[in-house]
Every structure is written in structure tokens, then in C-alpha cells.
Coordinates of C-alpha atoms and ligand atoms in Angstrom, one line a residue:
M259 CA 0.0 0.0 0.0
K260 CA 2.8 2.3 0.9
E261 CA 4.6 1.7 -2.4
Q262 CA 1.3 2.4 -4.3
E263 CA 0.8 5.6 -2.3
Q264 CA 4.4 6.7 -3.2
Y265 CA 3.8 5.9 -6.9
L266 CA 0.6 7.9 -6.9
S267 CA 2.3 10.8 -5.2
V268 CA 5.0 10.8 -8.0
I269 CA 2.6 10.6 -10.9
K270 CA -0.2 12.8 -9.6
F271 CA 1.3 16.2 -10.8
P272 CA 2.1 15.1 -14.4
A273 CA -1.2 13.2 -14.6
F274 CA -3.1 16.3 -13.5
V275 CA -1.4 18.5 -16.0
S276 CA -1.9 16.0 -18.8
I277 CA -5.6 15.6 -18.0
T278 CA -6.1 19.4 -17.9
L279 CA -4.4 19.8 -21.3
I280 CA -6.5 17.0 -22.8
V281 CA -9.7 18.6 -21.5
L282 CA -8.7 22.0 -22.8
S283 CA -7.9 20.5 -26.2
A284 CA -11.2 18.7 -26.3
A285 CA -13.1 21.9 -25.3
Y286 CA -11.3 23.8 -28.0
F287 CA -11.9 21.4 -30.8
G288 CA -15.5 20.9 -29.6
L289 CA -16.2 24.6 -29.8
L290 CA -14.4 24.9 -33.2
Y291 CA -16.5 22.0 -34.5
H292 CA -19.7 23.7 -33.3
A293 CA -18.7 27.0 -34.8
L294 CA -17.9 25.4 -38.2
Q295 CA -21.4 24.0 -38.4
K296 CA -22.5 27.6 -39.3
P297 CA -21.8 28.9 -42.7
G298 CA -18.3 30.5 -42.3
L299 CA -16.5 32.1 -39.4
S300 CA -16.7 35.8 -38.8
N301 CA -13.3 37.7 -38.7
S302 CA -13.5 38.0 -34.9
E303 CA -14.2 34.3 -34.5
T304 CA -11.3 33.4 -36.8
L305 CA -9.0 35.7 -34.7
I306 CA -10.2 34.2 -31.4
F307 CA -9.9 30.6 -32.6
G308 CA -6.5 31.3 -34.1
F309 CA -5.2 32.9 -30.9
L310 CA -6.6 30.0 -28.8
L311 CA -4.9 27.5 -31.1
L312 CA -1.6 29.2 -30.6
V313 CA -2.0 29.2 -26.8
L314 CA -2.9 25.5 -27.0
L315 CA 0.1 24.6 -29.2
F316 CA 2.4 26.5 -26.8
L317 CA 1.0 24.7 -23.8
V318 CA 1.1 21.2 -25.4
G319 CA 4.6 21.9 -26.8
S320 CA 6.1 23.2 -23.6
W321 CA 4.5 20.4 -21.6
A322 CA 6.1 17.8 -23.9
L323 CA 9.4 19.6 -23.5
T324 CA 9.0 19.6 -19.7
L325 CA 8.2 15.9 -19.6
M326 CA 11.3 15.3 -21.7
S327 CA 13.4 17.3 -19.2
T328 CA 12.8 14.6 -16.5
H329 CA 14.9 12.2 -18.6
L330 CA 16.9 14.2 -21.0
R331 CA 19.1 17.3 -20.5
I332 CA 17.7 20.1 -22.6
K333 CA 20.7 21.6 -24.3
P334 CA 19.7 25.0 -25.6
R335 CA 19.5 27.0 -22.4
W336 CA 16.6 29.2 -23.6
L337 CA 14.5 26.1 -24.2
Q338 CA 15.5 24.8 -20.7
R339 CA 14.5 28.1 -19.2
L340 CA 11.2 28.1 -21.1
S341 CA 10.5 24.6 -19.8
K342 CA 11.3 25.6 -16.2
W343 CA 9.3 28.8 -16.4
S344 CA 6.3 26.9 -17.8
L345 CA 6.6 24.3 -15.1
T346 CA 6.6 26.7 -12.2
H347 CA 4.3 29.4 -13.5
V348 CA 1.8 27.6 -15.8
F349 CA 1.7 23.9 -15.2
Y350 CA 1.7 24.1 -11.4
S351 CA -1.3 26.5 -11.6
L352 CA -3.1 24.2 -14.0
A353 CA -2.6 21.2 -11.7
R354 CA -3.7 23.2 -8.7
F355 CA -6.9 24.2 -10.6
L356 CA -7.7 20.6 -11.4
G357 CA -6.8 19.7 -7.8
A358 CA -9.2 22.3 -6.4
I359 CA -12.2 21.2 -8.5
T360 CA -11.6 17.5 -7.7
F361 CA -11.1 18.2 -4.0
T362 CA -7.6 16.8 -4.0
Q363 CA -5.4 17.2 -0.9
P364 CA -3.1 20.1 -1.8
G365 CA -0.3 18.5 0.2
T366 CA 0.0 15.4 -2.0
L367 CA -0.2 17.4 -5.2
I368 CA 2.6 19.7 -3.8
E369 CA 4.8 16.7 -2.9
S370 CA 4.2 15.3 -6.5
F371 CA 5.2 18.7 -8.0
L372 CA 8.3 18.9 -5.9
N373 CA 9.3 15.3 -6.8
F374 CA 8.8 16.2 -10.5
N375 CA 10.8 19.4 -10.1
N376 CA 13.6 17.4 -8.4
E377 CA 13.7 15.0 -11.3
T378 CA 14.2 17.8 -13.8
V379 CA 16.9 19.3 -11.6
L380 CA 18.8 16.0 -11.3
T381 CA 18.6 15.4 -15.0
D382 CA 19.7 18.9 -15.8
Q383 CA 22.6 18.6 -13.4
Q384 CA 23.7 15.2 -14.7
D385 CA 27.5 15.1 -15.2
V386 CA 27.7 18.7 -14.0
R387 CA 30.0 19.4 -11.0
N388 CA 29.2 22.6 -9.1
S389 CA 31.5 24.5 -6.8
N390 CA 28.9 26.8 -5.4
I391 CA 26.2 24.8 -3.7
L392 CA 23.9 26.6 -1.2
I393 CA 22.0 24.6 1.4
L394 CA 19.0 26.8 2.5
L395 CA 17.5 25.8 5.8
P396 CA 14.4 26.9 7.7
H397 CA 14.8 28.5 11.1
C398 CA 12.3 26.1 12.7
L399 CA 14.9 23.3 12.6
Q400 CA 16.6 24.9 15.6
K401 CA 15.6 23.9 19.1
E402 CA 13.3 26.5 20.4
D403 CA 15.2 27.3 23.7
C404 CA 18.6 27.5 21.9
N405 CA 20.0 31.0 22.1
I406 CA 22.8 30.6 19.5
R407 CA 22.3 32.9 16.6
I408 CA 22.5 30.5 13.7
T409 CA 20.8 32.9 11.3
T410 CA 24.1 34.9 11.2
D411 CA 26.1 31.7 10.5
I412 CA 25.3 28.1 11.0
I413 CA 28.9 27.6 12.1
N414 CA 27.9 29.3 15.4
C415 CA 26.0 26.1 16.4
E416 CA 27.8 24.6 19.4
E417 CA 26.8 21.1 18.4
C418 CA 25.0 20.2 21.6
G419 CA 22.9 17.7 19.5
G420 CA 19.6 19.2 20.6
C421 CA 18.5 19.6 17.0
D422 CA 19.5 18.6 13.4
I423 CA 21.5 21.8 12.9
A424 CA 24.5 20.1 14.6
T425 CA 24.6 17.2 12.1
I426 CA 24.0 19.5 9.2
K427 CA 26.9 21.7 10.3
K428 CA 29.2 18.7 10.4
L429 CA 27.9 17.6 7.0
V430 CA 28.4 20.9 5.2
S431 CA 31.8 21.4 6.9
A432 CA 32.9 17.9 5.7
Q433 CA 31.6 18.6 2.2
A434 CA 32.8 22.2 2.1
V435 CA 29.5 23.6 1.0
D436 CA 27.7 26.8 2.0
A437 CA 24.7 26.6 4.3
A438 CA 22.4 29.4 5.5
V439 CA 19.3 29.7 7.6
A440 CA 16.5 31.8 6.3
T441 CA 13.8 33.2 8.5
G442 CA 11.5 33.9 5.6
G443 CA 11.1 34.4 1.8
S444 CA 12.7 37.9 1.7
L445 CA 15.8 36.7 3.5
A446 CA 16.0 33.6 1.3
R447 CA 15.8 35.8 -1.8
K448 CA 18.6 38.1 -0.4
L449 CA 20.8 35.1 0.4
I450 CA 20.4 33.7 -3.2
A451 CA 21.0 37.2 -4.7
D452 CA 24.2 37.6 -2.6
K453 CA 25.6 34.1 -3.1
Q454 CA 24.5 33.5 -6.7
P455 CA 24.7 29.7 -6.2
D456 CA 25.0 27.2 -9.1
V457 CA 22.5 25.0 -7.4
I458 CA 20.3 25.3 -4.3
V459 CA 19.3 22.5 -1.9
A460 CA 16.3 23.9 -0.1
V461 CA 14.8 22.4 3.1
A462 CA 11.3 23.7 4.2
C463 CA 7.7 22.8 4.6
H464 CA 5.3 22.2 1.6
R465 CA 4.1 25.7 1.2
D466 CA 7.5 27.4 1.6
L467 CA 9.2 25.0 -0.7
V468 CA 6.7 25.5 -3.5
E469 CA 7.0 29.3 -3.1
G470 CA 10.7 29.0 -3.1
V471 CA 11.0 26.8 -6.1
R472 CA 8.6 29.1 -8.0
D473 CA 10.3 32.3 -6.8
A474 CA 13.8 31.0 -7.7
W475 CA 12.6 29.3 -10.9
N476 CA 15.7 30.4 -12.9
Y477 CA 18.0 28.5 -10.4
P478 CA 18.1 24.7 -10.0
V479 CA 16.4 24.2 -6.7
Y480 CA 16.4 20.6 -5.2
A481 CA 13.6 20.5 -2.7
V482 CA 13.8 18.5 0.6
L483 CA 10.7 18.5 2.7
N484 CA 11.1 18.8 6.4
E485 CA 9.3 16.6 9.0
R486 CA 7.1 18.2 11.6
P487 CA 6.8 15.7 14.5
K488 CA 5.9 18.6 16.9
G489 CA 3.6 20.5 14.5
P490 CA 4.2 23.2 11.9
C491 CA 7.1 25.7 12.4
H492 CA 8.2 24.1 15.7
E493 CA 11.4 22.1 16.2
T494 CA 11.1 20.4 12.8
T495 CA 13.5 17.7 11.6
V496 CA 14.9 16.7 8.2
N497 CA 16.1 13.5 6.6
L498 CA 19.8 14.2 6.6
A499 CA 20.4 11.4 4.0
S500 CA 18.4 13.4 1.5
I501 CA 20.6 16.5 1.9
E502 CA 23.8 14.3 1.7
F503 CA 22.5 12.6 -1.4
A504 CA 21.8 16.0 -3.1
I505 CA 25.3 17.4 -2.1
K506 CA 27.0 14.3 -3.5
R507 CA 25.0 14.4 -6.7
F508 CA 25.7 18.1 -7.4
K509 CA 29.3 18.4 -6.2
Ligands
SF4_651 S1 22.5 21.6 17.9 FE1 23.2 23.8 17.7 S2 21.4 24.9 17.0 FE2 20.7 23.0 17.8 S3 20.2 23.4 19.9 FE3 22.3 22.6 19.9 S4 23.6 24.5 19.7 FE4 21.5 25.1 19.3

């Protein structure tokens, strides 16, 4: 059952986008067929149908490209950027729309979107070695009663072992990569603008990760969901093996 759930979680996002595009195409050709039953199209109808056809062709073409990008590195950078922009700004919204009208749990759709995005990042970074990797961490990983200012620098952590920050500090020191703690979207944006990383490994909750991936769409962002055993935004934890896997894949 667990494997089936995991499989459904992976295919949910691409399935939702594909279904939406099929429905939109069927609606377009249905309307066109209906309009052609009359003797001739007016100029304005021709313009509208022509414009809608262009939009449909763009959507279907860029979705085909985006699906390809999970298995094949898109070489022309402009095509790769077009695919990434469409994924984060168009297809995510289409899938959310279908999710909303079918009463789908937003969490599972977001997980599927993040899985899909990670696949495109892993494929795009295949055989690429990066020197400037940024690990972006949420402040809620820190133990609540800890007074160390890790937002200034994670290196300040005294490694008491009270939270995952200690192990992450050891990991990033051993791998010689940059890590920073962001207390919100604005700080995350500033950190990215200052450090200009080649690739970002972002740890956060569902909502923040989606916002981050969409916000920094022109960067490769590998998303790692945190775990919330004590509830949201409070002493969260993270699967350290996922961070280590990402660092080793990108470095
Ligand atoms: S591991 Fe570091 S950040 Fe976490 S509670 Fe201990 S000193 Fe504070």
C-alpha cells in the first residue's frame, strides 16, 4: 500500500497537468466543430480561434518539453528556461486548478510537484559538478530554547545535539559547501542574490518549498521536505540522508 501511495504521489502532478491539457484541447476542438457548423466564421471568431490554437500549441509543446526534461538534459539554455518557467508558472497552476475542483489534498499534489521538479533538476545537473552549492535551511529546525544565533552563521552552532543543525553543520563542513538559515522568503531571496549559487538544496515545509521553487525558478532548486513531529514551524527535523544525497549528486 505504501509503495502504491508513493507511486501515486509521484505521478499525480504530471497526470493532473496532462488531463487538464486533454480537457482544454477537447473543449477547443468541440467549440471549433460547433462554430464550423454555421456557414463560415466571422473575422473576430477566426481571430479568437487562431489565438486560442496558438496558446494550446504553446501549452502542449512546452509540456512535452517539460516531460522530456525529466529524462533528457535540454541543451539549448533558452529552451531549458522556457520549460522551467512553464513548469513553475503555468503547469503548477493548471494542476492546482484541477486539484481544487476535484477536492484533491493540496499536500499530496505539492509533494508530487516537488518530486517532479527534483527529477528535472537531477537530469539537468547530470554530469555537472558545481563549486557553489547553497543549502538553504528553515529557522524552525533549531531547538526552540537554543540562544545561539545560527541565522548569522550556522557555524555558530555549538553542536549540543539538541536539533538537526549540529549534524547539518558537520555535513556541510565535511563537504565544504555553503549553508544558510533563512527566516522567511525575503531573507532567502537576499541570500540567493548575494551568493549566486550554481544549485540550491532547499529544506522547508510544503508551502515554503513551492513558493521558493517558483520564486527562484531560474535556479536549479532541489527540494527536501522537512518533517514536523511537533507540528508546523516548531522544532522540525529533516532527513539528513536526502541532503547528503543531493550534495554528492551536485558536487
Ligand atoms: S544543535 Fe546547535 S542549534 Fe541545535 S540546539 Fe544545539 S547548539 Fe542550538
